[in-house]
Amino acid sequence: MRGSTTRYLIAGVVLLLIVAIAFWVRGSRSPSLPSGLPADALAVARERGLTPEDIYGALATYVPGGKHDEFVMFASGGHSGQVIAIGIPSMRILKVIPVFVPDSWSGYGFGVENTAIHEVYGRGPYPPADTHHPALSETNGEYDGEFLFIGDKLNGRVAVIDLKDWETKQIVRNPVFNNNHGAAFVTPNTEYVVEVSQYGVPLGHRYAPLERYKEEYRGLITFYKFDRKRGRIVLEESFAVELPPYWQDLADCGKAASDGWVFVNSFNTEMATGGVEKGNPPFEAGVSQNDMDYLHIINWKQAEQLVKAGKFVRINGFRVIPLKEAVAGGVLFFTPEPKSPHGVDVCPCGKHIVVGGKLDPHVTVYNIEKIKQAIQNKDYEKTDPYGVPVLRFDATKEAQVELGLGPLHTQFDDKGYAYTSLFLDTAVARWTLGGCKYKAPEEPWKLVGKVQTHYNIGHLAAAEGDTVKPAGKYLVALNKWSVDRFLTTGPLLPQNLQLIEISGTGETMRLLADMPLGMGEPHYAQIIRADRLKSWETYPDVGWDPHTQAKATEPGLDKPRVEVKGDTVYVYSTVIRSHFTPEHVKVKKGQKVVWHLTNTERTRDATHGFAIPGYGIGASLEPGETVTVRFVADKEGVYPFYCTEFCSALHLEMMGYLLVEP
Ligand code: RUQ
Ligand code: CUA
């Protein structure tokens, strides 16, 4: 009797323990999640006709308010001339950063002194832009989250964005060349920002007839020295290397095993000059006659030495290593690459250089060790018409991998896979690297999977996918056409960015989400882990000048007053919820006005605007910021200036009068 009670007791305790453990295990796995989708959620899915794939995509990308995205993608804004920051996986736009084109939200290009956009074209008018490739600053080949650079193909410009406040700090126009394509790329410690020209022109912004193409037209690779402390490109410490007038295309800087080198594709080694109207072959045919073009292999550390040794000329004051010196000094080599290549991308360990074939179904993979060996052995198959040694193709090549139609650009993940965009197949191909520090489970140099994109994929961006330590997980396809993917927005359609999950292996790649972007072609993008960014929440101090990233030197900015000196009226305004001080600013027609405004707020997000009708003035004042606007009061009248940010309940009352007396 007693024995059986004890047994029952023990059995009861064990049962209770099992139940408790079961609950604990279940609870710790999903603390408060129901085991399946709630019935009402399923009803919504059914009513909206969502497939299981749709539901998976929605759940995999949803980021509730208050929770943050794991990655940030900085996408080129294409023709918009701007940069677009997009959260991943949510695929929501976080911010548009104005770069080459004015923006009336931030007041960029609307009268605020010293903004980067003034640097090249003064107060405007500003030309259109065509931003192509953004490049995050790197330390030891990893993104460091400090700066972003971007190239403007149209006008041969490069811009510097400071990621502390996400503002453009500098725009540099190439002193020698007027267009680019391979820009911007950075060396592994951001020693240099690299810009490569595209269409051959005479160096130095001058004229020469097309008949003199071979003699007088050239290409150029520019190495802009970057001063991290000042956050500026320093032109005096920069230099360029003259190249033959082939059309140089994309570029990538070597890293790790290939640190010290830059690789640049080219096409039009035919040096066709077009003129279909004169019975010449049109450009599209003329530039694709040769079976092979030249991968440019450039030793930038050696180029630095040549500059130190004075082996340069000055063109428009800028240091350029002449082609002859570059060849003699061992800076420039070529190796053949299949016809009209496009992207060139260096793998995470830096050993392999992948070239996309555009008109060839393969990607060609070169090995830096083999390249160095071939250079050392002078294993040349010929020299080009400009005396540049052409290394033997087979001596530099590691593999060719057949992927499909129209391979363009390649990115990498953390598992030993490479991903190449196939423009004509409109797909992403996943394939295996060989001999890389990352190793995929499958045999090397093999296509293992494909995922369809919609439509006409150009670039693709994998999370930290062009660093020495790719993050894997996500990849974004930047598609040129969206056709039927969204509502019709008139004949000009948005582009389509598609998020693809790449955490699995083999064929498992999953399309998670589409994102329309209706503001120019988001050409290329880079994706950084959000926790690498150290963005400011407000400016560090009241009276901050974002142009110098320091407290403004002008004394007494926080003491509101008006001073008249000669024909200039100096106005010192403070700006805080919900008033400007002073509120009356009276000037005489014809007087010059220099107006300093300081937002004295220390609260996060307490931004005020400042705009004056009739004078083209618009500004944004983030907490702590000081801006200066300057104009001639040449139109008499009464101009209510006001705060353009809905800052407070009394936002509409936040105004003042600018009185311009006759
Ligand atoms: S490249 S066409 Cu980025 Cu594919 Cu400009
Ligand atoms: Cu300040 Cu509205």
XYZ file of C-alpha atoms in Angstrom, residues 45-642:
598
model
C -4.051 36.032 -46.308
C -6.924 34.093 -47.874
C -8.964 37.200 -48.600
C -5.967 38.917 -50.250
C -5.092 35.818 -52.240
C -1.591 35.465 -50.754
C 0.349 32.312 -51.467
C 2.487 30.571 -48.836
C 5.537 32.158 -50.549
C 3.942 35.611 -50.205
C 3.260 35.002 -46.535
C 6.816 33.867 -45.982
C 8.162 36.946 -47.769
C 5.920 39.256 -45.771
C 6.965 37.751 -42.441
C 10.642 37.666 -43.396
C 10.723 41.357 -44.272
C 8.293 42.969 -41.825
C 10.035 45.267 -39.359
C 7.607 46.698 -36.807
C 7.884 50.381 -35.862
C 10.364 50.802 -33.013
C 12.400 47.829 -34.185
C 15.166 48.526 -36.636
C 16.451 47.069 -39.856
C 19.537 44.894 -39.627
C 21.202 46.435 -42.700
C 21.184 49.706 -44.558
C 21.546 49.795 -48.311
C 22.986 52.940 -49.848
C 21.699 52.943 -53.403
C 22.737 55.279 -56.127
C 19.856 57.531 -57.126
C 20.777 57.351 -60.806
C 19.444 60.340 -62.734
C 18.014 61.861 -59.581
C 21.630 62.667 -58.712
C 21.041 61.603 -55.119
C 21.709 58.661 -52.808
C 18.858 56.640 -51.343
C 19.194 54.876 -48.000
C 16.962 51.810 -47.728
C 16.437 49.570 -44.702
C 16.926 45.821 -45.158
C 14.985 43.581 -44.861
C 12.073 46.045 -44.682
C 12.933 47.584 -48.099
C 11.669 50.927 -46.848
C 13.291 54.210 -47.789
C 14.891 55.785 -44.738
C 16.251 58.871 -46.404
C 17.182 60.519 -49.669
C 20.584 62.190 -49.377
C 20.986 65.065 -51.820
C 24.337 64.953 -53.610
C 24.595 66.464 -57.086
C 21.147 68.030 -57.458
C 19.427 70.628 -55.236
C 16.901 69.480 -52.677
C 14.401 71.783 -51.122
C 13.766 69.690 -48.000
C 17.288 70.054 -46.714
C 17.780 73.414 -48.410
C 20.682 71.919 -50.347
C 21.361 74.304 -53.208
C 18.799 76.876 -52.064
C 20.994 79.615 -50.736
C 22.676 77.972 -47.747
C 26.341 78.971 -47.819
C 29.149 76.476 -48.175
C 27.117 73.442 -49.104
C 29.021 70.980 -51.262
C 26.828 71.585 -54.281
C 28.232 75.136 -54.583
C 31.781 73.917 -54.953
C 31.829 73.374 -58.683
C 29.015 75.470 -60.134
C 28.614 78.227 -57.537
C 25.004 79.281 -56.955
C 23.898 77.293 -60.011
C 22.235 76.522 -62.301
C 23.278 72.969 -61.543
C 23.618 70.384 -64.291
C 21.695 67.122 -64.240
C 23.620 64.154 -62.875
C 23.857 60.420 -63.388
C 25.079 58.824 -60.194
C 26.419 55.328 -60.659
C 28.477 53.623 -58.007
C 28.420 54.315 -54.282
C 31.415 53.155 -52.226
C 31.484 52.927 -48.452
C 34.755 53.780 -46.759
C 36.772 50.766 -45.656
C 39.276 49.864 -42.972
C 41.250 46.695 -43.667
C 38.814 45.838 -46.420
C 35.720 46.023 -44.186
C 33.145 48.796 -44.217
C 33.807 51.168 -41.324
C 30.569 53.157 -41.605
C 32.297 56.550 -41.725
C 31.974 57.875 -45.277
C 30.240 57.192 -48.546
C 31.538 58.210 -51.959
C 29.627 58.295 -55.214
C 30.437 59.014 -58.831
C 28.525 61.165 -61.312
C 29.071 59.608 -64.700
C 27.653 62.552 -66.622
C 30.051 65.264 -65.496
C 33.033 63.277 -64.234
C 32.452 64.106 -60.579
C 32.910 62.335 -57.258
C 31.164 63.296 -54.019
C 31.958 62.676 -50.366
C 29.147 62.033 -47.869
C 29.836 62.026 -44.122
C 27.803 59.274 -42.443
C 27.842 61.040 -39.083
C 25.144 63.386 -40.363
C 24.427 61.791 -43.762
C 25.261 64.983 -45.620
C 27.283 65.624 -48.738
C 30.463 67.429 -47.803
C 32.375 67.723 -51.026
C 31.970 67.457 -54.772
C 35.082 67.209 -56.911
C 35.033 67.608 -60.662
C 37.830 65.763 -62.393
C 40.362 68.433 -63.446
C 41.352 66.487 -66.565
C 38.371 64.415 -67.699
C 34.683 65.107 -68.213
C 32.968 61.736 -67.757
C 33.469 58.553 -65.770
C 31.943 55.169 -65.169
C 34.180 53.279 -62.779
C 33.506 55.594 -59.850
C 33.605 55.471 -57.004
C 35.706 52.625 -55.616
C 37.986 52.704 -52.599
C 41.273 51.041 -51.718
C 41.064 48.764 -48.634
C 41.956 51.497 -46.154
C 40.358 54.303 -48.135
C 43.774 55.696 -48.940
C 42.331 56.606 -52.329
C 38.955 57.047 -53.942
C 39.234 55.727 -57.488
C 37.520 57.236 -60.517
C 37.921 55.725 -63.975
C 36.949 57.519 -67.170
C 34.648 55.961 -69.723
C 34.422 57.545 -73.180
C 37.790 58.671 -74.547
C 38.294 62.440 -74.838
C 41.320 64.735 -75.138
C 42.790 65.203 -71.643
C 42.418 68.588 -69.975
C 38.938 69.654 -71.123
C 40.097 70.683 -74.590
C 39.197 70.119 -78.226
C 40.714 67.742 -80.767
C 38.946 66.398 -83.881
C 37.674 62.806 -83.876
C 40.058 62.075 -86.757
C 42.844 62.378 -84.190
C 41.215 59.882 -81.822
C 44.160 57.497 -81.548
C 46.705 60.277 -81.136
C 44.937 62.768 -78.917
C 42.093 61.050 -77.109
C 42.790 59.143 -73.922
C 41.369 57.351 -70.907
C 42.287 58.088 -67.313
C 42.291 56.535 -63.879
C 42.271 59.038 -61.040
C 43.391 58.331 -57.480
C 41.884 60.896 -55.152
C 43.728 61.079 -51.857
C 41.226 61.006 -49.014
C 41.909 62.833 -45.759
C 39.769 61.015 -43.221
C 40.243 63.585 -40.454
C 39.023 66.436 -42.591
C 36.586 64.231 -44.462
C 37.810 65.659 -47.755
C 39.482 64.614 -50.964
C 42.770 66.493 -51.262
C 43.398 67.359 -54.906
C 46.995 68.463 -54.317
C 47.857 64.966 -53.056
C 45.914 63.134 -55.755
C 47.101 61.942 -59.134
C 45.980 60.163 -62.278
C 47.400 57.663 -64.729
C 46.911 58.206 -68.453
C 45.364 55.215 -70.281
C 44.873 54.352 -73.965
C 41.637 55.622 -75.466
C 39.782 52.359 -75.028
C 36.561 52.808 -73.171
C 37.390 51.898 -69.618
C 34.425 50.484 -67.788
C 33.942 49.261 -64.258
C 36.717 48.852 -61.765
C 37.394 47.179 -58.457
C 40.218 47.678 -56.021
C 42.219 44.669 -54.981
C 42.099 43.649 -51.333
C 43.991 41.244 -49.073
C 45.913 39.065 -51.582
C 45.517 41.715 -54.281
C 45.920 44.848 -52.147
C 47.862 47.471 -54.078
C 46.193 46.695 -57.400
C 43.171 48.008 -59.257
C 41.398 46.110 -62.017
C 39.532 47.923 -64.766
C 37.558 46.504 -67.662
C 37.588 47.998 -71.091
C 35.719 47.750 -74.342
C 36.126 49.510 -77.660
C 39.746 48.390 -77.906
C 38.848 48.816 -81.607
C 38.933 52.578 -80.960
C 35.830 52.979 -83.101
C 34.664 56.565 -83.428
C 31.167 55.960 -84.786
C 29.554 58.170 -87.413
C 26.762 55.956 -88.717
C 25.472 58.981 -90.655
C 28.713 58.953 -92.681
C 28.436 55.257 -93.531
C 30.701 54.149 -90.639
C 29.666 51.210 -88.485
C 27.470 52.483 -85.639
C 29.106 52.530 -82.230
C 27.255 49.459 -80.994
C 28.793 47.356 -83.782
C 32.101 49.193 -84.130
C 33.062 48.661 -80.519
C 32.338 44.912 -80.507
C 34.493 43.583 -83.341
C 37.437 42.236 -81.361
C 36.999 38.865 -79.688
C 38.991 40.046 -76.714
C 39.265 43.341 -74.904
C 41.747 44.197 -72.166
C 41.453 43.851 -68.439
C 43.616 46.692 -67.106
C 45.829 45.677 -64.197
C 47.114 48.738 -62.377
C 49.655 48.793 -59.569
C 48.645 51.873 -57.549
C 51.372 51.498 -54.955
C 53.897 51.574 -57.787
C 52.101 54.583 -59.295
C 52.516 56.368 -55.925
C 56.267 55.741 -56.204
C 56.379 57.191 -59.717
C 54.627 60.320 -58.495
C 57.130 60.599 -55.640
C 59.927 60.275 -58.188
C 58.444 63.150 -60.165
C 57.390 61.043 -63.170
C 54.291 63.078 -63.873
C 53.146 66.034 -65.932
C 50.632 68.610 -64.797
C 47.407 68.993 -66.730
C 45.268 71.854 -65.460
C 47.545 71.781 -62.434
C 46.727 68.117 -61.722
C 49.416 65.427 -61.590
C 49.101 62.858 -64.394
C 51.512 59.972 -64.993
C 51.912 59.779 -68.786
C 51.148 56.450 -70.428
C 54.801 55.956 -71.377
C 55.969 56.448 -67.793
C 53.241 54.134 -66.515
C 54.405 51.370 -68.857
C 58.103 51.919 -68.198
C 57.489 52.112 -64.448
C 55.569 48.821 -64.234
C 52.246 50.437 -63.324
C 50.053 49.226 -66.183
C 49.499 45.762 -67.674
C 46.724 44.211 -69.721
C 45.380 40.705 -69.982
C 42.796 39.673 -72.585
C 39.169 39.378 -71.501
C 36.277 38.082 -73.593
C 34.556 40.632 -75.812
C 32.751 43.636 -74.324
C 33.048 42.696 -70.667
C 31.198 44.621 -68.022
C 31.629 44.088 -64.280
C 34.896 43.248 -62.597
C 34.752 42.124 -58.978
C 37.373 40.928 -56.524
C 36.497 37.974 -54.255
C 36.605 38.305 -50.436
C 40.120 36.920 -50.018
C 41.350 39.080 -52.873
C 42.777 36.209 -54.859
C 40.248 36.057 -57.665
C 39.070 38.678 -60.080
C 35.752 37.903 -61.750
C 34.888 39.489 -65.072
C 31.344 39.377 -66.469
C 31.155 38.741 -70.201
C 28.020 40.648 -71.341
C 28.213 38.971 -74.780
C 29.665 35.701 -73.459
C 27.750 33.181 -71.284
C 30.792 32.745 -69.022
C 32.377 34.702 -66.275
C 36.155 34.653 -66.505
C 38.062 34.298 -63.269
C 41.661 35.522 -63.002
C 44.092 34.713 -60.215
C 46.275 37.482 -58.779
C 49.105 35.040 -58.011
C 49.154 33.992 -61.662
C 49.017 37.616 -62.777
C 51.978 38.516 -60.572
C 53.868 35.461 -61.832
C 53.153 36.363 -65.478
C 54.334 39.933 -64.853
C 57.502 38.640 -63.249
C 58.170 36.194 -66.120
C 57.317 38.860 -68.710
C 54.884 36.289 -70.069
C 53.452 38.687 -72.684
C 51.575 37.696 -75.817
C 52.168 41.152 -77.351
C 52.102 44.824 -76.579
C 49.162 46.999 -77.557
C 49.631 49.961 -79.968
C 50.603 52.157 -76.997
C 53.288 49.785 -75.780
C 51.310 48.332 -72.887
C 52.323 44.697 -72.269
C 49.491 42.216 -72.760
C 49.927 39.198 -70.473
C 49.110 35.798 -71.914
C 45.446 35.001 -71.265
C 46.062 31.406 -70.199
C 48.844 32.483 -67.874
C 46.504 34.738 -65.853
C 43.190 32.881 -66.041
C 42.015 30.542 -63.296
C 38.609 29.399 -64.552
C 35.678 30.170 -66.797
C 32.258 29.350 -65.452
C 29.239 29.077 -67.716
C 26.314 30.840 -66.054
C 23.824 31.965 -68.677
C 23.095 34.935 -70.891
C 24.481 38.373 -70.219
C 26.591 38.050 -67.053
C 27.283 41.523 -65.644
C 28.219 41.949 -61.996
C 29.302 39.622 -59.205
C 28.892 39.697 -55.437
C 29.949 37.302 -52.718
C 28.586 35.751 -49.532
C 29.983 34.175 -46.366
C 29.612 30.593 -47.611
C 31.891 30.525 -50.640
C 29.266 31.404 -53.237
C 29.504 34.063 -55.860
C 26.372 35.659 -57.312
C 26.313 37.046 -60.813
C 23.555 39.086 -62.410
C 22.450 37.806 -65.813
C 20.936 40.696 -67.733
C 19.499 38.743 -70.659
C 18.326 35.777 -68.582
C 17.092 38.352 -66.049
C 18.249 36.100 -63.240
C 20.809 35.816 -60.475
C 23.196 32.880 -60.790
C 24.768 31.356 -57.699
C 28.067 29.592 -58.291
C 30.955 28.234 -56.273
C 34.343 29.788 -55.728
C 37.467 27.644 -55.685
C 40.554 28.080 -53.571
C 38.983 30.926 -51.635
C 39.084 31.145 -47.868
C 35.317 30.663 -48.022
C 34.292 27.211 -49.288
C 30.900 26.165 -50.599
C 29.880 22.505 -50.092
C 29.733 21.813 -53.828
C 32.504 21.354 -56.370
C 34.300 24.642 -57.192
C 33.634 26.792 -60.279
C 30.119 25.389 -60.826
C 26.723 26.965 -61.290
C 24.518 25.676 -58.450
C 21.321 27.694 -58.637
C 19.404 30.478 -60.300
C 16.620 32.785 -59.220
C 14.478 34.767 -61.654
C 14.268 38.542 -61.242
C 11.805 41.053 -62.698
C 13.117 42.381 -65.043
C 16.487 43.047 -66.689
C 18.726 42.939 -63.683
C 21.756 45.233 -63.776
C 23.746 45.339 -60.593
C 23.166 43.220 -57.550
C 24.240 43.949 -53.993
C 24.852 41.340 -51.316
C 25.129 42.315 -47.657
C 28.723 43.542 -47.268
C 29.181 41.530 -50.445
C 32.274 43.273 -51.744
C 34.270 43.347 -48.525
C 36.766 40.848 -47.105
C 33.975 39.585 -44.811
C 30.642 39.287 -46.606
C 27.616 38.994 -44.318
C 25.540 36.700 -46.538
C 21.825 36.474 -45.715
C 20.443 39.052 -48.187
C 20.989 40.072 -51.747
C 19.210 42.818 -53.664
C 18.644 42.670 -57.406
C 18.556 46.129 -58.980
C 16.290 45.620 -61.956
C 16.118 48.156 -64.758
C 12.558 47.388 -65.800
C 9.473 46.754 -63.685
C 6.910 46.336 -66.530
C 3.871 44.758 -64.812
C 5.095 44.449 -61.232
C 3.301 47.555 -59.935
C 0.379 49.802 -60.787
C 0.949 51.746 -63.968
C 2.440 55.127 -63.179
C 2.155 56.506 -66.693
C 4.672 55.540 -69.357
C 7.676 56.303 -67.136
C 7.873 53.413 -64.722
C 9.740 52.932 -61.465
C 12.694 50.594 -61.256
C 12.288 47.425 -59.255
C 14.515 46.418 -56.372
C 14.050 42.811 -55.281
C 15.192 41.365 -52.004
C 16.448 37.784 -52.175
C 17.208 35.534 -49.222
C 20.539 33.759 -49.683
C 21.048 32.133 -46.266
C 20.645 28.599 -47.618
C 22.926 26.546 -49.835
C 22.617 25.023 -53.300
C 19.481 25.995 -55.162
C 17.723 27.538 -52.181
C 17.343 31.208 -52.912
C 14.089 32.921 -52.156
C 12.596 36.054 -53.567
C 11.198 37.939 -50.556
C 10.001 41.327 -51.735
C 9.684 43.823 -54.575
C 10.296 47.510 -54.037
C 9.436 50.166 -56.605
C 11.814 53.110 -56.731
C 10.489 55.929 -58.873
C 13.320 58.436 -58.893
C 15.904 57.547 -61.498
C 17.884 54.404 -61.895
C 19.220 53.069 -58.597
C 22.290 51.947 -60.376
C 24.436 50.191 -57.815
C 24.193 49.852 -54.058
C 26.213 48.735 -51.098
C 24.713 47.127 -48.020
C 26.249 47.720 -44.613
C 25.422 46.190 -41.235
C 23.424 48.890 -39.444
C 25.462 48.513 -36.255
C 28.569 49.727 -38.060
C 27.032 53.184 -38.519
C 27.719 55.727 -35.803
C 25.312 58.428 -36.880
C 24.726 61.474 -34.699
C 21.307 61.946 -33.136
C 21.731 65.728 -32.976
C 24.687 67.942 -33.811
C 27.260 67.708 -30.993
C 27.005 71.372 -29.956
C 24.848 74.438 -30.513
C 26.288 76.560 -33.302
C 27.520 73.560 -35.296
C 28.662 74.116 -38.856
C 28.112 70.862 -40.778
C 30.404 72.049 -43.555
C 33.448 72.044 -41.301
C 32.002 69.540 -38.805
C 33.010 71.896 -36.000
C 31.492 74.697 -33.962
C 31.099 77.757 -36.158
C 33.811 80.377 -35.628
C 31.405 83.339 -35.887
C 31.094 84.706 -32.312
C 27.776 85.400 -30.586
C 25.589 83.224 -32.778
C 23.263 82.564 -29.864
C 22.666 86.322 -29.252
C 19.875 87.425 -31.554
C 20.558 90.860 -33.092
C 20.814 92.874 -36.290
C 23.988 94.792 -37.166
C 24.528 97.086 -40.130
C 28.037 97.480 -41.471
C 28.384 99.560 -44.624
C 25.895 98.274 -47.182
C 25.505 94.899 -45.469
C 22.930 93.908 -42.884
C 24.046 91.072 -40.587
C 21.197 89.199 -38.950
C 21.779 86.759 -36.084
C 18.701 84.639 -35.477
C 18.019 81.967 -32.932
C 15.510 79.318 -33.793
C 13.647 77.299 -31.186
C 10.083 76.011 -30.716
C 8.125 78.068 -31.706
C 9.789 81.335 -32.643
C 12.493 83.047 -34.576
C 14.258 85.888 -32.786
C 14.238 88.573 -34.145
C 10.827 88.431 -35.800
C 11.114 91.726 -37.673
C 13.998 92.179 -40.045
C 13.927 95.485 -41.865
C 16.366 96.258 -44.667
C 16.564 98.802 -47.465
C 16.229 97.750 -51.064
C 19.681 97.077 -52.513
C 21.333 96.206 -49.189
C 23.212 92.953 -48.874
C 21.955 90.516 -46.266
C 24.042 87.955 -44.382
C 21.736 85.951 -42.182
C 23.038 83.486 -39.603
C 20.447 81.185 -38.096
C 21.106 78.856 -35.182
C 18.805 76.105 -34.018
C 19.389 76.093 -30.256
C 17.346 72.921 -29.668
C 19.023 69.899 -28.062
C 16.046 67.580 -28.534
C 16.351 64.789 -31.062
C 14.242 65.407 -34.194
C 13.481 69.058 -33.252
C 14.316 70.332 -36.735
C 13.152 73.713 -37.968
C 12.994 75.023 -41.491
C 13.592 78.535 -42.753
C 12.319 79.848 -46.054
C 11.852 83.282 -47.589
C 9.446 83.661 -50.508
C 10.700 85.505 -53.562
C 14.375 85.114 -52.752
C 14.985 81.430 -53.501
C 16.008 80.757 -49.912
C 15.208 77.485 -48.186
C 17.089 75.867 -45.319
C 16.784 73.091 -42.820
C 18.154 73.522 -39.329
C 18.772 70.350 -37.431
C 19.182 70.559 -33.639
C 22.380 72.487 -32.921
C 22.981 73.525 -36.518
C 23.985 76.963 -37.703
C 23.454 77.991 -41.309
C 24.242 81.178 -43.152
C 22.280 82.512 -46.102
C 23.401 85.438 -48.176
C 21.441 87.492 -50.700
C 20.943 90.987 -52.047
C 17.593 92.447 -51.025
C 16.902 93.669 -54.524
C 13.110 93.309 -54.500
C 11.120 95.657 -52.276
C 8.118 94.241 -50.487
C 6.975 92.322 -47.475
C 8.192 88.755 -47.198
C 6.835 86.536 -44.455
C 9.595 84.066 -43.645
C 8.571 80.982 -41.747
